[in-house]
Amino acid sequence: MDPKVLLTAKEVNIILHRLACQLVEKHLDFSNTILIGIQPRGKFLAERLKLIIEREYAVQDISLGFLDITFFRDDFRRNLKPLEANKTQIDFLVENKKVIFIDDVLYTGRSIRSALTAIQSFGRPSEIELLVLIDRRFSRHLPIQPDYRGRQVDAINDEKVLVSWGENDDQEDGVFLIQNEVK
């Protein structure tokens, strides 16, 4: 079955600009705000948002980091294949800062729970918000909701939402709904 297009590259671009505008509206100069892309796929969204905020709103010196949550997940020992960790890159203080976690898809909420645990290794933020491109709203295992969302998607459990980023996937941006193969 061919993937169903949920968002085209143009629609993704429009949503990214709207999300950037919402961030600027709430955080203004970002002097006390940190963007944290959750590895691996939140990195691309976080980089794009930072670029838009810098170019469109002339906000400079935005702190951007990337957080690997691999070994903070509650299911990391259940995997049969060896885990491949990503790189955590946070080279600034988190203590008493406003942190915005950025991820591409919010599904069960377990990744965000893991990020909440992992960020504590870098200090205690004064506040944490969540920004996601796609919110799969009926799939939550934990009571976690985004503060900023690009689009809500209703997908059943055997469907997967895939976000494609041009700089990573060698194709243009897009969001697709694909059917997981049942074995």
Coordinates of C-alpha atoms in Angstrom, one line a residue:
M1 CA 0.0 0.0 0.0
D2 CA 1.4 3.4 -1.0
P3 CA 1.9 6.0 1.8
K4 CA -0.8 8.6 2.2
V5 CA 0.5 12.2 2.0
L6 CA -0.7 14.0 5.2
L7 CA 1.4 17.2 4.6
T8 CA 3.2 18.3 1.5
A9 CA 6.5 20.3 1.6
K10 CA 4.6 23.5 1.2
E11 CA 2.3 22.7 4.1
V12 CA 5.2 21.7 6.3
N13 CA 6.8 25.0 5.6
I14 CA 3.7 26.9 6.5
I15 CA 3.4 25.0 9.8
L16 CA 7.0 25.6 10.7
H17 CA 6.6 29.3 10.2
R18 CA 3.4 29.3 12.4
L19 CA 5.2 27.4 15.1
A20 CA 8.2 29.7 15.0
C21 CA 5.8 32.7 15.3
Q22 CA 4.1 31.1 18.3
L23 CA 7.5 30.6 20.0
V24 CA 8.6 34.2 19.4
E25 CA 5.2 35.5 20.6
K26 CA 5.7 33.7 23.9
H27 CA 9.5 33.8 24.4
L28 CA 10.4 37.1 22.7
D29 CA 14.2 37.4 22.8
F30 CA 15.0 33.8 23.9
S31 CA 17.5 35.1 26.5
N32 CA 16.2 32.7 29.1
T33 CA 14.9 30.0 26.7
I34 CA 16.6 26.9 25.3
L35 CA 15.5 24.8 22.3
I36 CA 16.2 21.0 22.8
G37 CA 15.7 18.7 19.8
I38 CA 15.0 15.2 20.9
Q39 CA 17.3 12.8 19.0
P40 CA 17.1 11.5 16.3
R41 CA 14.2 13.1 14.4
G42 CA 13.5 16.2 16.6
K43 CA 16.9 17.5 15.7
F44 CA 15.9 18.5 12.1
L45 CA 12.7 20.3 13.4
A46 CA 14.7 22.2 16.0
E47 CA 17.3 23.3 13.5
R48 CA 14.6 24.5 11.1
L49 CA 12.8 26.4 13.8
K50 CA 15.9 28.1 15.0
L51 CA 16.8 29.2 11.5
I52 CA 13.3 30.6 10.9
I53 CA 13.4 32.5 14.2
E54 CA 16.8 34.0 13.4
R55 CA 16.0 34.9 9.8
E56 CA 12.4 36.0 10.0
Y57 CA 12.4 37.6 13.5
A58 CA 16.0 38.7 13.9
V59 CA 16.4 36.9 17.2
Q60 CA 20.1 36.0 17.7
D61 CA 22.0 33.8 20.2
I62 CA 19.3 31.1 20.5
S63 CA 20.6 28.2 22.5
L64 CA 20.0 25.0 20.6
G65 CA 20.9 21.5 21.9
F66 CA 20.2 17.9 21.1
L67 CA 19.2 15.3 23.7
D68 CA 19.7 11.5 23.2
I69 CA 17.1 9.6 25.3
T70 CA 18.1 6.0 24.2
F71 CA 19.2 4.8 27.6
F72 CA 16.5 6.7 29.5
R73 CA 13.6 4.8 27.7
D74 CA 11.7 2.3 29.8
D75 CA 11.8 -0.2 27.0
F76 CA 15.5 0.0 26.0
R77 CA 16.3 -3.5 27.4
R78 CA 13.4 -5.1 25.5
N79 CA 14.9 -4.7 22.1
L80 CA 16.4 -7.7 20.4
K81 CA 18.9 -5.8 18.3
P82 CA 21.7 -3.7 19.8
L83 CA 20.7 -0.1 20.4
E84 CA 22.4 2.7 18.5
A85 CA 22.6 5.8 20.6
N86 CA 22.7 9.3 19.2
K87 CA 24.8 12.2 20.3
T88 CA 23.7 14.5 23.1
Q89 CA 25.0 18.0 22.5
I90 CA 24.1 20.5 25.2
D91 CA 27.0 22.9 25.7
F92 CA 25.1 25.5 27.9
L93 CA 23.5 25.6 31.3
V94 CA 20.0 24.3 31.7
E95 CA 19.6 25.4 35.3
N96 CA 16.6 27.8 35.8
K97 CA 16.1 28.1 32.0
K98 CA 12.9 27.6 30.1
V99 CA 13.4 24.5 28.0
I100 CA 11.4 23.7 24.9
F101 CA 11.5 20.0 23.9
I102 CA 11.1 19.6 20.2
D103 CA 10.2 16.3 18.5
D104 CA 8.6 15.4 15.1
V105 CA 5.9 13.0 16.3
L106 CA 4.2 12.7 19.7
Y107 CA 2.8 9.2 19.9
T108 CA 2.7 7.3 23.2
G109 CA 4.5 10.0 25.3
R110 CA 7.2 7.6 26.4
S111 CA 10.0 9.5 24.5
I112 CA 9.0 12.7 26.3
R113 CA 8.9 11.0 29.7
S114 CA 12.4 9.8 28.9
A115 CA 13.5 13.3 27.9
L116 CA 12.2 14.7 31.2
T117 CA 14.4 12.3 33.0
A118 CA 17.4 12.8 30.8
I119 CA 17.4 16.6 31.0
Q120 CA 17.9 16.5 34.8
S121 CA 21.5 15.4 34.2
F122 CA 22.1 19.0 32.9
G123 CA 20.3 20.9 35.6
R124 CA 16.9 21.8 36.8
P125 CA 14.9 23.9 34.2
S126 CA 12.5 26.5 35.6
E127 CA 9.9 25.4 33.0
I128 CA 9.6 22.8 30.2
E129 CA 7.3 23.0 27.2
L130 CA 6.8 20.6 24.3
L131 CA 6.6 21.4 20.6
V132 CA 5.7 18.7 18.1
L133 CA 5.1 18.8 14.4
I134 CA 2.6 15.9 14.5
D135 CA 0.4 15.0 17.5
R136 CA -1.1 11.5 17.3
R137 CA -3.7 12.4 19.9
F138 CA -5.5 9.0 20.5
S139 CA -2.4 7.0 21.1
R140 CA -1.1 8.3 24.4
H141 CA 0.1 5.9 27.1
L142 CA 1.1 8.8 29.4
P143 CA -0.7 12.0 30.2
I144 CA 1.5 14.2 28.1
Q145 CA 0.2 16.9 25.8
P146 CA 2.1 19.4 23.5
D147 CA 2.1 23.1 24.2
Y148 CA 2.7 23.7 20.5
R149 CA 1.5 21.4 17.7
G150 CA 1.7 21.6 14.0
R151 CA -1.1 19.2 13.1
Q152 CA -3.2 16.6 14.9
V153 CA -3.4 13.2 13.2
D154 CA -5.8 10.4 14.0
A155 CA -4.0 7.1 13.1
I156 CA -4.9 3.6 14.2
N157 CA -2.3 1.4 15.8
D158 CA -1.1 -0.4 12.7
E159 CA -0.5 2.9 10.9
K160 CA 2.8 4.9 11.3
V161 CA 3.3 8.6 10.8
L162 CA 6.6 9.2 9.0
V163 CA 8.1 12.7 8.8
S164 CA 10.6 13.1 6.0
W165 CA 13.2 15.9 6.1
G166 CA 15.0 16.9 2.9
E167 CA 18.4 17.2 4.6
N168 CA 18.2 13.7 6.1
D169 CA 16.0 11.6 3.8
D170 CA 17.2 12.7 0.4
Q171 CA 13.7 13.8 -0.7
E172 CA 11.6 16.8 -0.1
D173 CA 9.9 17.5 3.2
G174 CA 6.6 15.8 3.9
V175 CA 4.5 13.8 6.3
F176 CA 3.1 10.4 5.4
L177 CA 0.8 7.8 6.8
I178 CA 2.1 4.3 6.2
Q179 CA 0.6 0.9 7.0
N180 CA 2.8 -1.2 9.3
E181 CA 3.1 -4.7 8.0
V182 CA 1.6 -7.2 10.4
K183 CA 3.7 -10.4 10.7

